[in-house]
Amino acid sequence: MEMIDLTEWSNWVDAQDVLQKLHICPRTLQRWRINGLLPYSRVSGKCYYKKSDILALLEKCYNGD
């Protein structure tokens, strides 16, 4: 049986973590999923997001100099 490297799991966060960190409402996060703005993985009805995808979204939307 193949061993799973659990250190990589720290790259994933659940929806509640995203809502708290970005200070958005659940409907906004749902809209981002529906529109394909933020990729996700769903396991047993719970959504998980890669931290790198969240950071990429922030960089994409960054409007500073």
mmCIF file of N, CA, C and O in Angstrom, residues 9-63:
data_model
loop_
_atom_site.group_PDB
_atom_site.id
_atom_site.type_symbol
_atom_site.label_atom_id
_atom_site.label_comp_id
_atom_site.label_asym_id
_atom_site.label_seq_id
_atom_site.Cartn_x
_atom_site.Cartn_y
_atom_site.Cartn_z
ATOM 1 N N TRP A 9 -1.062 18.020 2.715
ATOM 2 C CA TRP A 9 -2.448 18.361 3.019
ATOM 3 C C TRP A 9 -2.575 19.779 3.534
ATOM 4 O O TRP A 9 -3.641 20.372 3.454
ATOM 5 N N SER A 10 -1.493 20.327 4.061
ATOM 6 C CA SER A 10 -1.559 21.692 4.570
ATOM 7 C C SER A 10 -1.781 22.699 3.441
ATOM 8 O O SER A 10 -2.054 23.858 3.692
ATOM 9 N N ASN A 11 -1.672 22.239 2.204
ATOM 10 C CA ASN A 11 -1.916 23.108 1.055
ATOM 11 C C ASN A 11 -3.410 23.249 0.765
ATOM 12 O O ASN A 11 -3.794 24.016 -0.099
ATOM 13 N N TRP A 12 -4.243 22.497 1.460
ATOM 14 C CA TRP A 12 -5.686 22.524 1.260
ATOM 15 C C TRP A 12 -6.376 23.162 2.463
ATOM 16 O O TRP A 12 -5.999 22.920 3.598
ATOM 17 N N VAL A 13 -7.408 23.954 2.192
ATOM 18 C CA VAL A 13 -8.224 24.546 3.257
ATOM 19 C C VAL A 13 -9.691 24.320 2.915
ATOM 20 O O VAL A 13 -10.054 24.143 1.752
ATOM 21 N N ASP A 14 -10.528 24.339 3.936
ATOM 22 C CA ASP A 14 -11.954 24.157 3.671
ATOM 23 C C ASP A 14 -12.630 25.507 3.444
ATOM 24 O O ASP A 14 -12.014 26.565 3.587
ATOM 25 N N ALA A 15 -13.887 25.462 3.095
ATOM 26 C CA ALA A 15 -14.623 26.679 2.753
ATOM 27 C C ALA A 15 -14.662 27.656 3.920
ATOM 28 O O ALA A 15 -14.532 28.870 3.724
ATOM 29 N N GLN A 16 -14.813 27.139 5.122
ATOM 30 C CA GLN A 16 -14.881 28.017 6.294
ATOM 31 C C GLN A 16 -13.597 28.826 6.440
ATOM 32 O O GLN A 16 -13.642 30.016 6.762
ATOM 33 N N ASP A 17 -12.459 28.196 6.191
ATOM 34 C CA ASP A 17 -11.179 28.909 6.258
ATOM 35 C C ASP A 17 -11.117 30.027 5.218
ATOM 36 O O ASP A 17 -10.643 31.119 5.504
ATOM 37 N N VAL A 18 -11.612 29.747 4.012
ATOM 38 C CA VAL A 18 -11.594 30.749 2.940
ATOM 39 C C VAL A 18 -12.498 31.928 3.311
ATOM 40 O O VAL A 18 -12.118 33.085 3.155
ATOM 41 N N LEU A 19 -13.692 31.620 3.811
ATOM 42 C CA LEU A 19 -14.635 32.672 4.198
ATOM 43 C C LEU A 19 -14.039 33.588 5.262
ATOM 44 O O LEU A 19 -14.153 34.820 5.166
ATOM 45 N N GLN A 20 -13.403 32.995 6.255
ATOM 46 C CA GLN A 20 -12.823 33.785 7.339
ATOM 47 C C GLN A 20 -11.625 34.592 6.875
ATOM 48 O O GLN A 20 -11.480 35.756 7.227
ATOM 49 N N LYS A 21 -10.763 33.981 6.086
ATOM 50 C CA LYS A 21 -9.527 34.656 5.671
ATOM 51 C C LYS A 21 -9.815 35.820 4.723
ATOM 52 O O LYS A 21 -9.181 36.868 4.803
ATOM 53 N N LEU A 22 -10.750 35.631 3.796
ATOM 54 C CA LEU A 22 -11.033 36.660 2.793
ATOM 55 C C LEU A 22 -12.188 37.586 3.202
ATOM 56 O O LEU A 22 -12.498 38.528 2.465
ATOM 57 N N HIS A 23 -12.831 37.292 4.318
ATOM 58 C CA HIS A 23 -13.950 38.108 4.799
ATOM 59 C C HIS A 23 -15.040 38.243 3.738
ATOM 60 O O HIS A 23 -15.473 39.346 3.386
ATOM 61 N N ILE A 24 -15.448 37.093 3.210
ATOM 62 C CA ILE A 24 -16.519 37.050 2.212
ATOM 63 C C ILE A 24 -17.662 36.204 2.759
ATOM 64 O O ILE A 24 -17.495 35.451 3.717
ATOM 65 N N CYS A 25 -18.821 36.333 2.134
ATOM 66 C CA CYS A 25 -19.978 35.552 2.564
ATOM 67 C C CYS A 25 -20.024 34.236 1.773
ATOM 68 O O CYS A 25 -19.411 34.115 0.700
ATOM 69 N N PRO A 26 -20.747 33.251 2.280
ATOM 70 C CA PRO A 26 -20.842 31.960 1.587
ATOM 71 C C PRO A 26 -21.358 32.085 0.154
ATOM 72 O O PRO A 26 -20.922 31.355 -0.736
ATOM 73 N N ARG A 27 -22.280 33.009 -0.078
ATOM 74 C CA ARG A 27 -22.827 33.194 -1.432
ATOM 75 C C ARG A 27 -21.744 33.649 -2.407
ATOM 76 O O ARG A 27 -21.730 33.226 -3.566
ATOM 77 N N THR A 28 -20.835 34.507 -1.957
ATOM 78 C CA THR A 28 -19.739 34.960 -2.819
ATOM 79 C C THR A 28 -18.855 33.784 -3.191
ATOM 80 O O THR A 28 -18.499 33.608 -4.367
ATOM 81 N N LEU A 29 -18.511 32.960 -2.224
ATOM 82 C CA LEU A 29 -17.672 31.800 -2.498
ATOM 83 C C LEU A 29 -18.381 30.836 -3.444
ATOM 84 O O LEU A 29 -17.773 30.295 -4.369
ATOM 85 N N GLN A 30 -19.673 30.660 -3.260
ATOM 86 C CA GLN A 30 -20.455 29.810 -4.155
ATOM 87 C C GLN A 30 -20.434 30.368 -5.580
ATOM 88 O O GLN A 30 -20.267 29.624 -6.553
ATOM 89 N N ARG A 31 -20.587 31.669 -5.715
ATOM 90 C CA ARG A 31 -20.571 32.303 -7.031
ATOM 91 C C ARG A 31 -19.213 32.107 -7.698
ATOM 92 O O ARG A 31 -19.131 31.859 -8.890
ATOM 93 N N TRP A 32 -18.121 32.222 -6.929
ATOM 94 C CA TRP A 32 -16.775 32.008 -7.475
ATOM 95 C C TRP A 32 -16.620 30.575 -7.987
ATOM 96 O O TRP A 32 -16.004 30.351 -9.018
ATOM 97 N N ARG A 33 -17.204 29.604 -7.252
ATOM 98 C CA ARG A 33 -17.155 28.204 -7.705
ATOM 99 C C ARG A 33 -17.941 28.040 -8.994
ATOM 100 O O ARG A 33 -17.460 27.447 -9.962
ATOM 101 N N ILE A 34 -19.163 28.560 -9.007
ATOM 102 C CA ILE A 34 -20.043 28.410 -10.174
ATOM 103 C C ILE A 34 -19.424 29.040 -11.415
ATOM 104 O O ILE A 34 -19.490 28.479 -12.510
ATOM 105 N N ASN A 35 -18.811 30.208 -11.253
ATOM 106 C CA ASN A 35 -18.214 30.929 -12.382
ATOM 107 C C ASN A 35 -16.821 30.425 -12.748
ATOM 108 O O ASN A 35 -16.210 30.938 -13.674
ATOM 109 N N GLY A 36 -16.316 29.450 -12.012
ATOM 110 C CA GLY A 36 -15.006 28.894 -12.311
ATOM 111 C C GLY A 36 -13.858 29.794 -11.897
ATOM 112 O O GLY A 36 -12.728 29.607 -12.347
ATOM 113 N N LEU A 37 -14.130 30.763 -11.049
ATOM 114 C CA LEU A 37 -13.102 31.705 -10.620
ATOM 115 C C LEU A 37 -12.133 31.076 -9.625
ATOM 116 O O LEU A 37 -10.950 31.395 -9.613
ATOM 117 N N LEU A 38 -12.633 30.133 -8.826
ATOM 118 C CA LEU A 38 -11.808 29.482 -7.827
ATOM 119 C C LEU A 38 -12.027 27.968 -7.905
ATOM 120 O O LEU A 38 -13.100 27.472 -7.548
ATOM 121 N N PRO A 39 -11.020 27.221 -8.358
ATOM 122 C CA PRO A 39 -11.150 25.760 -8.425
ATOM 123 C C PRO A 39 -11.330 25.160 -7.033
ATOM 124 O O PRO A 39 -10.883 25.738 -6.037
ATOM 125 N N TYR A 40 -11.972 24.014 -6.976
ATOM 126 C CA TYR A 40 -12.222 23.361 -5.691
ATOM 127 C C TYR A 40 -12.341 21.857 -5.875
ATOM 128 O O TYR A 40 -12.467 21.355 -6.991
ATOM 129 N N SER A 41 -12.309 21.165 -4.767
ATOM 130 C CA SER A 41 -12.537 19.730 -4.731
ATOM 131 C C SER A 41 -13.643 19.482 -3.718
ATOM 132 O O SER A 41 -13.634 20.070 -2.641
ATOM 133 N N ARG A 42 -14.592 18.630 -4.071
ATOM 134 C CA ARG A 42 -15.699 18.349 -3.161
ATOM 135 C C ARG A 42 -15.616 16.888 -2.717
ATOM 136 O O ARG A 42 -15.564 15.980 -3.541
ATOM 137 N N VAL A 43 -15.595 16.701 -1.392
ATOM 138 C CA VAL A 43 -15.554 15.362 -0.812
ATOM 139 C C VAL A 43 -16.676 15.273 0.215
ATOM 140 O O VAL A 43 -16.738 16.097 1.139
ATOM 141 N N SER A 44 -17.558 14.326 0.018
ATOM 142 C CA SER A 44 -18.700 14.127 0.924
ATOM 143 C C SER A 44 -19.463 15.421 1.173
ATOM 144 O O SER A 44 -19.847 15.737 2.298
ATOM 145 N N GLY A 45 -19.640 16.210 0.124
ATOM 146 C CA GLY A 45 -20.414 17.437 0.211
ATOM 147 C C GLY A 45 -19.669 18.635 0.768
ATOM 148 O O GLY A 45 -20.220 19.715 0.863
ATOM 149 N N LYS A 46 -18.405 18.460 1.128
ATOM 150 C CA LYS A 46 -17.618 19.558 1.691
ATOM 151 C C LYS A 46 -16.585 20.004 0.662
ATOM 152 O O LYS A 46 -15.911 19.178 0.051
ATOM 153 N N CYS A 47 -16.456 21.323 0.474
ATOM 154 C CA CYS A 47 -15.532 21.871 -0.523
ATOM 155 C C CYS A 47 -14.185 22.203 0.101
ATOM 156 O O CYS A 47 -14.121 22.714 1.222
ATOM 157 N N TYR A 48 -13.147 21.903 -0.666
ATOM 158 C CA TYR A 48 -11.778 22.211 -0.257
ATOM 159 C C TYR A 48 -11.097 22.986 -1.370
ATOM 160 O O TYR A 48 -11.395 22.778 -2.554
ATOM 161 N N TYR A 49 -10.173 23.857 -0.985
ATOM 162 C CA TYR A 49 -9.506 24.746 -1.932
ATOM 163 C C TYR A 49 -8.004 24.689 -1.705
ATOM 164 O O TYR A 49 -7.546 24.597 -0.565
ATOM 165 N N LYS A 50 -7.248 24.789 -2.793
ATOM 166 C CA LYS A 50 -5.795 24.864 -2.679
ATOM 167 C C LYS A 50 -5.406 26.295 -2.331
ATOM 168 O O LYS A 50 -5.914 27.248 -2.941
ATOM 169 N N LYS A 51 -4.505 26.431 -1.383
ATOM 170 C CA LYS A 51 -4.028 27.761 -1.019
ATOM 171 C C LYS A 51 -3.421 28.471 -2.219
ATOM 172 O O LYS A 51 -3.604 29.671 -2.404
ATOM 173 N N SER A 52 -2.726 27.727 -3.060
ATOM 174 C CA SER A 52 -2.089 28.333 -4.237
ATOM 175 C C SER A 52 -3.130 28.913 -5.191
ATOM 176 O O SER A 52 -2.888 29.946 -5.823
ATOM 177 N N ASP A 53 -4.290 28.278 -5.309
ATOM 178 C CA ASP A 53 -5.362 28.814 -6.161
ATOM 179 C C ASP A 53 -5.945 30.096 -5.580
ATOM 180 O O ASP A 53 -6.296 31.020 -6.314
ATOM 181 N N ILE A 54 -6.048 30.157 -4.265
ATOM 182 C CA ILE A 54 -6.557 31.368 -3.612
ATOM 183 C C ILE A 54 -5.581 32.519 -3.821
ATOM 184 O O ILE A 54 -5.969 33.635 -4.164
ATOM 185 N N LEU A 55 -4.290 32.234 -3.638
ATOM 186 C CA LEU A 55 -3.274 33.272 -3.844
ATOM 187 C C LEU A 55 -3.236 33.722 -5.302
ATOM 188 O O LEU A 55 -3.074 34.907 -5.583
ATOM 189 N N ALA A 56 -3.410 32.786 -6.236
ATOM 190 C CA ALA A 56 -3.430 33.134 -7.661
ATOM 191 C C ALA A 56 -4.611 34.054 -7.969
ATOM 192 O O ALA A 56 -4.477 35.008 -8.754
ATOM 193 N N LEU A 57 -5.753 33.793 -7.354
ATOM 194 C CA LEU A 57 -6.924 34.661 -7.546
ATOM 195 C C LEU A 57 -6.647 36.060 -7.029
ATOM 196 O O LEU A 57 -6.966 37.056 -7.679
ATOM 197 N N LEU A 58 -6.029 36.154 -5.856
ATOM 198 C CA LEU A 58 -5.696 37.459 -5.297
ATOM 199 C C LEU A 58 -4.720 38.212 -6.201
ATOM 200 O O LEU A 58 -4.873 39.415 -6.433
ATOM 201 N N GLU A 59 -3.732 37.516 -6.730
ATOM 202 C CA GLU A 59 -2.758 38.146 -7.635
ATOM 203 C C GLU A 59 -3.444 38.614 -8.925
ATOM 204 O O GLU A 59 -3.182 39.700 -9.419
ATOM 205 N N LYS A 60 -4.341 37.773 -9.440
ATOM 206 C CA LYS A 60 -5.056 38.108 -10.685
ATOM 207 C C LYS A 60 -5.911 39.366 -10.514
ATOM 208 O O LYS A 60 -6.021 40.175 -11.436
ATOM 209 N N CYS A 61 -6.484 39.526 -9.340
ATOM 210 C CA CYS A 61 -7.374 40.654 -9.086
ATOM 211 C C CYS A 61 -6.646 41.865 -8.523
ATOM 212 O O CYS A 61 -7.260 42.907 -8.286
ATOM 213 N N TYR A 62 -5.342 41.754 -8.320
ATOM 214 C CA TYR A 62 -4.558 42.839 -7.740
ATOM 215 C C TYR A 62 -4.492 44.014 -8.712
ATOM 216 O O TYR A 62 -4.192 43.834 -9.893
ATOM 217 N N ASN A 63 -4.805 45.211 -8.241
ATOM 218 C CA ASN A 63 -4.812 46.377 -9.140
ATOM 219 C C ASN A 63 -3.822 47.446 -8.693
ATOM 220 O O ASN A 63 -3.959 48.603 -9.063
#
